[in-house]
Amino acid sequence: MIKGIKGVKDILPEETPRWRFIEDSARRWALCYGYQEIRIPIFELTVLFARSIGSATDIVEKEMYTFSDRDGSSVTLRPEGTAGTVRAFIEHNRVADPRPQKYFYIGPMFRHERPQAGRLRQFHQFGVESFGTADSRADVEVIALLWRLLSDLGLPNLTLEINSLGSSGDRAAYTPLLRSFLSQQESRLCGNCRRRMETNPLRVLDCKVPDCRAATESAPRLTDHLSPEALAHFDQVLAGLVAVGVSYRLNPRLVRGLDYYCLTSFEITSAHLGAQNAVAAGGRYDGLVEMLGGPSVPAVGFAVGLERVSLMLPRASSSSSNEWLYYVAAFGKIGTKLGLVLLDELRRMGLAAQCDYRATTLKTHLRQADRSNCRYAILLGDDEARRGSIILRNLESKVQEELPLAGLSTLLKTRTPPS
Ligand code: HAM
């Protein structure tokens, strides 16, 4: 037997109503905030991700699904959606469009991580990207959208953690200070952090290993070394969040695992998620469009991990299951023939209907009808066929009525309560 790949999950029919509920909410909130859907490819040239996410990040160093295409070019399954969205923004010259360019996407992403609860190799993100303004109100807007969505879904114990990563100039001035602090603490750091000290020292602050956290407790803080402009931007974002009623917790250790960020960076965490506690994350990336060959266009966005949302979603909110209205129980020689046509007529009218073709007797049909999630059964045997009628049976109350077969779907259409 051929099994699925580790960390790559099937989403079975029992779970899809839950997923639809989450995705529908995400779409609704995105549209409400003026974001339009974009669909970007699942795979892109490897260089796009290496250059944007950063060659010294965990994602690029060890988590990408990269392979040679038939023409020898190196391509990669997208580990996230920002890089592809920026590429599309540049390639289609969206900067020339005078309207605000605000996009959202929903789809699978791929990272070769060690699978565990809430961490998969194929997972799904809902993300938004807002291009074209450095105004702090855009930061507030994306965070508010994210907060409204997650609150609307009823996710428990959410915390918005926020930090400023300053401008690239701020980081260039701060990094030597941090590196010199870290080199004094080197013996207390884990192997990974010792390596990162050289390649990506800011990430050391984000390490979850308790000894590393203790060793960096008194590390110089980037927020104490922000330029006046970066500080003013951060203050405006925080004031905006207060104004729209989104509370936050300052986290000076918050350093994202992707290199393109500057200024505002944030995560939404929940104690409910255990080790993989970030349900969503994002920030500003004002230099990325230019770095990928486009004009200088500031941008800000976030992505939510939908598996993590699904893990946290209260049971009751996703109870709506797949529902059909009619089960057509057609049996007997003539009944079966007429049933085939009736089933199709109902569906053509837009009335959701189903039938189990394996059932050939009234008894087996009724058993399947009860299992089917349908509200009514339409009984059509040879006797009914001869009388030119059917029996409509309410599967809950068991009340039955006889109705004419001719024009039945039209009659039922007028009776169906609008859904
Ligand atoms: P990220 O922090 O790498 O950011 O991922 C965002 C979210 O995706 C995480 O908070 C988590 O919920 C989910 N996620 C990440 N990896 C996995 C995994 N292996 N299994 C399950 N869920 C996962 C980004 O991807 C940025 N592109 C966000 C962004 C958009 N920044 C600006 N715009």
Coordinates of C-alpha atoms and ligand atoms in Angstrom, one line a residue, residues 59 63 79-83 105 109-114 116 118-125 127-130 256-258 260-261 266-268 273 276-285 300-309, ligand 1:
I59 CA 13.7 28.2 5.8
E63 CA 13.4 23.7 4.8
P79 CA 7.5 28.1 1.6
E80 CA 5.4 31.2 2.0
G81 CA 3.3 33.7 0.0
T82 CA 5.0 37.1 0.3
A83 CA 7.9 36.5 -2.2
Y105 CA -4.2 34.7 -0.8
M109 CA 2.9 26.2 1.5
F110 CA 5.7 23.8 1.9
R111 CA 8.5 23.5 4.4
H112 CA 10.6 20.5 5.3
E113 CA 10.2 20.8 9.1
R114 CA 10.0 18.1 11.8
Q116 CA 4.3 17.7 15.1
G118 CA 0.5 22.4 14.3
R119 CA 3.7 21.9 12.3
L120 CA 3.4 20.3 8.9
R121 CA 5.4 20.0 5.7
Q122 CA 2.4 21.0 3.6
F123 CA 0.4 23.5 5.5
H124 CA -2.0 26.3 4.5
Q125 CA -1.8 30.1 5.0
G127 CA -2.1 36.0 4.0
V128 CA -2.5 39.7 3.1
E129 CA 0.0 42.1 1.5
S130 CA -0.6 45.8 1.3
R256 CA 11.2 37.1 12.6
G257 CA 12.6 34.0 10.8
L258 CA 12.5 35.8 7.4
Y260 CA 12.9 40.9 4.6
Y261 CA 11.3 42.7 7.6
F266 CA 4.4 41.1 15.0
E267 CA 3.1 37.7 16.0
I268 CA -0.2 36.5 17.4
L273 CA -0.9 26.0 20.9
Q276 CA 4.2 26.0 18.0
N277 CA 2.4 28.9 19.6
A278 CA 2.4 31.4 16.7
V279 CA -0.9 31.3 14.9
A280 CA -0.1 34.3 12.7
A281 CA 2.8 36.6 12.0
G282 CA 3.9 39.5 9.8
G283 CA 5.3 42.9 9.5
R284 CA 6.6 45.6 7.3
Y285 CA 9.0 44.9 4.4
V300 CA 3.3 45.4 5.0
G301 CA 1.4 42.1 5.5
F302 CA 0.9 39.0 7.5
A303 CA 0.1 35.3 7.2
V304 CA -2.1 33.0 9.4
G305 CA -1.4 29.3 9.7
L306 CA -4.7 27.7 9.0
E307 CA -3.9 24.3 10.6
R308 CA -3.2 26.2 13.8
V309 CA -6.5 28.1 13.5
Ligands
HAM1 P1 5.8 32.9 9.0 O1 6.0 33.3 10.4 O2 6.9 32.1 8.4 O3 5.6 34.2 8.1 O4 4.5 32.0 8.8 C1 3.2 32.6 9.2 C2 2.4 31.5 9.9 O5 2.3 30.3 9.1 C3 3.0 31.0 11.2 O6 2.6 31.9 12.3 C4 2.3 29.7 11.4 O7 1.0 29.9 11.9 C5 2.2 29.2 10.0 N1 3.2 28.2 9.7 C6 4.5 28.4 9.4 N2 5.2 27.2 9.2 C7 4.3 26.3 9.4 C8 4.3 24.8 9.4 N3 5.4 24.2 9.1 N4 3.2 24.1 9.7 C9 2.0 24.8 10.0 N5 1.9 26.1 10.0 C10 3.0 26.9 9.8 C11 5.4 34.1 6.7 O8 5.2 33.1 6.1 C12 5.3 35.5 6.1 N6 5.2 35.3 4.6 C13 4.2 36.3 6.7 C14 4.1 37.7 6.0 C15 3.2 38.0 5.1 N7 4.8 38.7 6.3 C16 4.4 39.7 5.6 N8 3.5 39.3 4.8

